[in-house]
Coordinates of C-alpha atoms in Angstrom, one line a residue:
M1 CA 5.5 -13.1 5.8
R2 CA 2.2 -12.2 4.5
S3 CA 0.4 -14.0 1.6
S4 CA -2.1 -11.4 0.6
R5 CA -1.6 -8.7 -2.0
L6 CA 0.6 -5.7 -0.8
R7 CA -1.7 -2.8 -1.0
L8 CA -2.3 0.5 0.7
L9 CA -6.1 0.3 0.4
A10 CA -7.9 3.4 -0.6
P11 CA -10.7 4.6 1.6
A12 CA -13.8 2.4 1.4
A13 CA -16.1 3.8 -1.1
A14 CA -19.3 3.1 -3.1
L15 CA -21.0 1.2 -0.3
L16 CA -24.0 -0.2 -2.1
L17 CA -26.8 -2.5 -1.1
A18 CA -29.8 -3.5 -3.2
T19 CA -31.3 -6.8 -4.0
A20 CA -30.8 -7.7 -7.6
C21 CA -30.0 -10.1 -10.4
G22 CA -26.6 -9.0 -11.8
A23 CA -25.3 -8.2 -15.2
D24 CA -22.9 -10.4 -17.2
R25 CA -19.5 -11.0 -15.7
A26 CA -16.4 -9.4 -17.2
D27 CA -13.4 -11.7 -16.5
Q28 CA -14.6 -13.9 -13.7
G29 CA -16.9 -17.0 -13.3
R30 CA -20.0 -17.2 -11.2
G31 CA -19.9 -18.4 -7.6
A32 CA -21.7 -21.3 -6.1
G33 CA -24.8 -21.4 -4.0
A34 CA -27.1 -18.9 -5.8
A35 CA -30.2 -18.1 -3.9
V36 CA -33.5 -16.8 -5.3
P37 CA -32.9 -13.2 -6.2
A38 CA -35.2 -10.3 -5.2
P39 CA -36.3 -7.6 -7.7
R40 CA -33.5 -5.3 -8.9
A41 CA -33.3 -1.8 -7.3
P42 CA -31.1 0.8 -8.9
V43 CA -28.1 2.2 -7.0
T44 CA -27.0 5.8 -7.5
D45 CA -23.8 6.1 -5.4
P46 CA -20.9 7.8 -7.3
P47 CA -18.2 5.7 -9.0
V48 CA -14.7 5.1 -7.7
D49 CA -12.2 5.9 -10.5
G50 CA -14.6 4.9 -13.1
V51 CA -16.0 1.8 -11.3
R52 CA -19.4 1.6 -9.6
I53 CA -21.6 -1.1 -8.1
T54 CA -25.0 -1.0 -9.8
S55 CA -26.7 -3.6 -7.6
V56 CA -26.1 -6.3 -5.0
T57 CA -28.0 -9.5 -4.5
L58 CA -28.5 -10.4 -0.8
P59 CA -30.8 -13.3 0.1
S60 CA -33.1 -11.7 2.6
A61 CA -36.3 -12.2 4.6
S62 CA -37.0 -8.5 4.4
P63 CA -38.8 -6.5 1.7
T64 CA -36.6 -4.9 -1.0
P65 CA -35.4 -1.5 0.3
P66 CA -36.0 1.5 -1.9
A67 CA -33.2 3.1 -4.0
T68 CA -31.1 5.6 -2.1
H69 CA -28.0 7.8 -2.4
G70 CA -26.6 6.4 0.8
P71 CA -25.9 2.9 2.3
V72 CA -28.8 0.5 2.3
H73 CA -29.2 -2.5 4.6
A74 CA -31.1 -5.7 4.4
D75 CA -31.5 -8.6 6.9
R76 CA -30.1 -11.9 5.6
L77 CA -31.1 -15.3 6.8
P78 CA -28.2 -17.1 8.5
G79 CA -26.6 -19.7 6.3
D80 CA -27.9 -18.3 3.0
S81 CA -25.4 -17.8 0.2
G82 CA -25.6 -16.4 -3.4
V83 CA -24.3 -12.9 -2.5
F84 CA -23.0 -11.0 -5.6
A85 CA -22.6 -7.5 -6.9
A86 CA -23.2 -6.2 -10.4
Y87 CA -20.7 -3.5 -11.4
Q88 CA -19.9 -1.2 -14.3
V89 CA -16.5 0.0 -15.5
S90 CA -16.4 3.2 -17.6
N91 CA -13.4 4.6 -19.3
D92 CA -13.5 8.3 -19.8
G93 CA -9.9 8.6 -20.9
D94 CA -8.3 8.6 -24.4
E95 CA -6.7 5.1 -24.4
A96 CA -7.8 1.6 -23.7
M97 CA -7.3 0.6 -20.0
T98 CA -7.2 -2.5 -18.0
Y99 CA -8.9 -2.2 -14.6
T100 CA -8.2 -4.3 -11.5
V101 CA -10.9 -3.9 -8.8
L102 CA -10.8 -5.2 -5.2
F103 CA -14.3 -5.7 -3.8
A104 CA -14.9 -6.3 -0.1
F105 CA -17.8 -8.3 1.3
T106 CA -18.5 -7.0 4.8
T107 CA -20.8 -7.4 7.8
D108 CA -23.1 -4.7 8.9
T109 CA -20.4 -3.5 11.4
G110 CA -17.7 -3.3 8.7
G111 CA -15.9 -6.7 9.3
V112 CA -14.5 -8.0 6.0
M113 CA -15.6 -11.6 5.5
D114 CA -13.9 -11.9 2.1
N115 CA -12.3 -10.0 -0.7
R116 CA -12.7 -10.6 -4.4
E117 CA -10.4 -9.2 -7.1
V118 CA -11.7 -8.7 -10.7
T119 CA -9.7 -7.7 -13.7
V120 CA -11.5 -6.1 -16.6
S121 CA -9.2 -6.0 -19.6
G122 CA -9.0 -3.6 -22.5
V123 CA -11.9 -1.2 -21.8
A124 CA -11.9 1.1 -24.9
P125 CA -12.0 4.9 -24.6
G126 CA -15.5 6.3 -24.0
S127 CA -17.0 2.8 -23.4
S128 CA -18.3 0.8 -20.5
R129 CA -18.2 -2.8 -19.5
S130 CA -20.5 -4.5 -17.1
G131 CA -19.9 -7.6 -14.9
R132 CA -20.6 -9.3 -11.7
V133 CA -18.5 -10.4 -8.8
D134 CA -19.6 -13.3 -6.5
L135 CA -18.9 -14.0 -2.9
G136 CA -19.6 -17.7 -3.2
V137 CA -20.5 -19.7 0.0
L138 CA -19.4 -18.5 3.4
A139 CA -17.8 -20.8 5.9
P140 CA -20.2 -22.4 8.4
G141 CA -20.9 -20.1 11.3
A142 CA -19.6 -17.0 9.5
S143 CA -21.3 -13.7 10.1
P144 CA -23.8 -12.7 7.4
V145 CA -22.6 -10.3 4.7
T146 CA -24.8 -7.3 4.4
R147 CA -22.6 -4.9 2.4
V148 CA -20.3 -4.8 -0.6
K149 CA -17.8 -2.0 -1.2
I150 CA -15.2 -1.1 -3.7
E151 CA -11.9 -1.3 -1.8
K152 CA -9.4 -0.3 -4.5
V153 CA -9.2 0.4 -8.2
S154 CA -6.0 0.2 -10.2
K155 CA -5.9 0.8 -13.9
V156 CA -3.0 0.6 -16.4
P157 CA -2.9 1.1 -20.2
A158 CA -4.2 -2.0 -21.8
A159 CA -1.0 -2.3 -23.9
E160 CA 1.1 -2.4 -20.7
A161 CA -1.1 -4.7 -18.6
P162 CA 0.6 -7.7 -17.0
A163 CA -0.2 -11.0 -18.8
R164 CA 0.2 -14.0 -16.5
T165 CA -2.2 -16.2 -18.6
G166 CA -4.0 -16.0 -21.9
A167 CA -2.6 -15.2 -25.3
C168 CA 1.1 -14.6 -25.5
P169 CA 1.8 -10.8 -25.9
A170 CA 3.2 -9.6 -29.2
S171 CA 6.6 -9.2 -27.5
G172 CA 6.8 -12.9 -26.8
L173 CA 7.3 -12.2 -23.1
R174 CA 4.9 -12.3 -20.2
L175 CA 5.8 -10.3 -17.1
W176 CA 3.8 -10.0 -13.9
A177 CA 4.3 -9.3 -10.2
D178 CA 3.2 -11.8 -7.5
D179 CA 1.3 -11.0 -4.3
G180 CA 4.5 -10.5 -2.2
D181 CA 5.5 -11.1 1.4
A182 CA 6.0 -8.8 4.4
A183 CA 7.4 -9.2 7.8
M184 CA 8.7 -6.7 10.4
G185 CA 8.4 -3.8 8.0
L186 CA 10.3 -5.6 5.2
R187 CA 8.5 -6.0 1.9
V188 CA 9.4 -8.3 -1.0
V189 CA 7.5 -8.6 -4.3
G190 CA 8.6 -11.0 -7.0
L191 CA 8.8 -10.1 -10.7
H192 CA 8.2 -13.0 -13.1
L193 CA 9.2 -13.3 -16.7
E194 CA 8.2 -16.0 -19.1
N195 CA 9.3 -16.5 -22.7
C196 CA 6.0 -17.5 -24.4
G197 CA 7.3 -16.7 -27.8
K198 CA 9.2 -18.6 -30.5
S199 CA 12.6 -16.8 -30.2
D200 CA 15.4 -16.9 -27.6
Y201 CA 15.7 -13.8 -25.3
A202 CA 19.0 -12.8 -23.8
L203 CA 19.0 -11.5 -20.2
D204 CA 21.9 -9.9 -18.4
G205 CA 21.4 -7.5 -15.5
Y206 CA 18.5 -5.9 -13.8
P207 CA 14.9 -5.0 -14.7
R208 CA 14.6 -1.3 -15.6
L209 CA 12.1 0.4 -13.4
S210 CA 10.1 3.7 -13.6
L211 CA 8.2 4.6 -10.4
L212 CA 4.8 6.2 -11.1
D213 CA 2.2 7.9 -8.9
E214 CA -1.6 7.4 -9.0
N215 CA -1.7 9.6 -12.1
R216 CA 1.1 7.5 -13.6
E217 CA 3.5 10.4 -13.4
P218 CA 7.1 9.9 -12.2
V219 CA 7.7 9.7 -8.5
P220 CA 10.9 11.8 -7.6
G221 CA 13.3 11.2 -4.8
V222 CA 13.5 7.4 -4.7
R223 CA 16.9 5.7 -5.1
I224 CA 16.7 2.4 -7.0
L225 CA 19.5 0.1 -5.7
H226 CA 20.8 -3.0 -7.3
G227 CA 20.3 -6.2 -5.3
G228 CA 18.0 -7.1 -2.4
A229 CA 20.9 -7.0 0.0
A230 CA 21.0 -3.2 -0.5
I231 CA 17.9 -3.2 1.7
A232 CA 18.1 -6.5 3.7
S233 CA 20.0 -9.7 3.6
G234 CA 18.4 -13.1 2.9
T235 CA 15.7 -11.9 0.6
G236 CA 16.6 -14.3 -2.2
Y237 CA 17.5 -11.5 -4.6
D238 CA 21.1 -10.9 -3.6
D239 CA 23.1 -12.7 -6.4
P240 CA 25.0 -10.5 -8.9
P241 CA 23.9 -10.4 -12.5
A242 CA 25.0 -13.1 -14.9
P243 CA 24.1 -13.4 -18.6
F244 CA 21.8 -16.2 -19.7
T245 CA 19.4 -17.0 -22.5
L246 CA 15.7 -17.5 -21.9
K247 CA 14.5 -20.1 -24.4
P248 CA 10.8 -20.4 -25.4
G249 CA 9.0 -21.9 -22.5
Q250 CA 11.6 -20.9 -19.9
A251 CA 11.1 -18.4 -17.1
A252 CA 13.2 -15.9 -15.1
R253 CA 12.6 -14.0 -11.8
S254 CA 13.6 -10.9 -10.1
G255 CA 12.2 -9.0 -7.1
L256 CA 11.5 -5.7 -5.5
V257 CA 12.7 -5.2 -1.9
W258 CA 11.9 -2.3 0.4
R259 CA 11.1 -1.2 4.0
N260 CA 8.2 0.9 5.1
T261 CA 10.1 2.6 7.9
T262 CA 8.7 6.0 8.7
L263 CA 10.9 8.6 10.5
A264 CA 11.3 12.3 9.8
G265 CA 10.1 13.5 6.4
T266 CA 7.3 12.9 4.0
T267 CA 6.1 9.4 3.4
V268 CA 6.2 8.1 -0.2
T269 CA 3.9 5.6 -1.8
V270 CA 4.3 4.2 -5.3
P271 CA 1.2 2.5 -6.7
Y272 CA 2.6 1.7 -10.1
V273 CA 5.9 0.4 -11.4
R274 CA 6.7 0.4 -15.1
V275 CA 9.1 -2.5 -15.9
L276 CA 11.3 -3.1 -18.9
A277 CA 12.7 -6.7 -18.7
G278 CA 15.6 -5.6 -20.9
P279 CA 16.6 -4.2 -24.3
G280 CA 13.8 -4.5 -26.9
A281 CA 11.2 -5.6 -24.4
A282 CA 7.8 -4.0 -24.2
P283 CA 7.0 -2.1 -21.0
V284 CA 4.7 -3.7 -18.5
T285 CA 3.1 -1.7 -15.6
V286 CA 2.6 -3.7 -12.4
T287 CA 0.8 -2.5 -9.2
P288 CA 2.8 -3.5 -6.1
D289 CA 1.8 -0.4 -4.1
L290 CA 5.2 0.3 -2.7
D291 CA 4.8 1.9 0.8
L292 CA 8.3 3.2 1.1
G293 CA 7.7 5.3 4.2
T294 CA 10.5 7.9 4.5
T295 CA 13.3 5.5 3.4
G296 CA 13.5 6.7 -0.2
R297 CA 15.1 3.4 -1.2
L298 CA 14.0 0.5 -3.4
G299 CA 16.1 -2.6 -4.1
V300 CA 15.8 -4.6 -7.3
G301 CA 17.3 -8.1 -7.9
A302 CA 19.1 -9.2 -11.0
W303 CA 17.3 -11.5 -13.4
E304 CA 18.0 -15.2 -12.7
R305 CA 16.6 -18.5 -14.0
A306 CA 13.4 -19.6 -12.4
D307 CA 12.2 -23.2 -11.8
R308 CA 9.0 -24.0 -13.7

């Protein structure tokens, strides 16, 4: 079973290199081991779905390279740290959006030394937010990082963004998806629900799902089946539904189960899943990146109590 996030990564984009001192961070703290920064050089590569890297700090013994429209390289002293990228998120839509951006820190030959995920919450229409993402300190003997790239951008309406931490949503319910597991083509992603409000919430049955494409439009042709056993046995989401009450401070769980088998036909991917926990609940859009292959089937487990 894998422990990393289930994603079909978009093509690597916005490969930027410049030496710089970054802008303020959006939703993430600064890393350790900062080195002496070189002067800032602008980066003019195009954005990826509204996100662009504006500069990168790389400790280097080489002079600062000039600005360019293509990839820029800089030699880095072995053992140096303090690598970070400044970025900007711009919302050209008509509603507030929450962006989740996966950055990859790579070697000159493209090897990924580490990934960092940053969430930028509630970017208003027509506005921009700046921030910085840090690599931190590489393990001893690791190859030097010479590039930073935007690996993937997901964005959902701010009112439907998952809320694992922070202020309790107005609905009194938090809902989010975990990083998931995968083995032998079987995928399982957990859905988690917490009553962070002041009132009891009754559950009986299954989460209600809407499958959405990259433009958040409905994905046709996928059957949503009740129970993980509809896809595979032993997933932990096989029990039939039973009514129970989620009191303040209590949690529940469900799960999404599928296979990525590819046979004859057109493969289907579902980057977004809009989830309703039950009657009266506010919708939450999670980003499990369902790689359904040609199976056309997705299993969903019944809500059940979760250990805290």
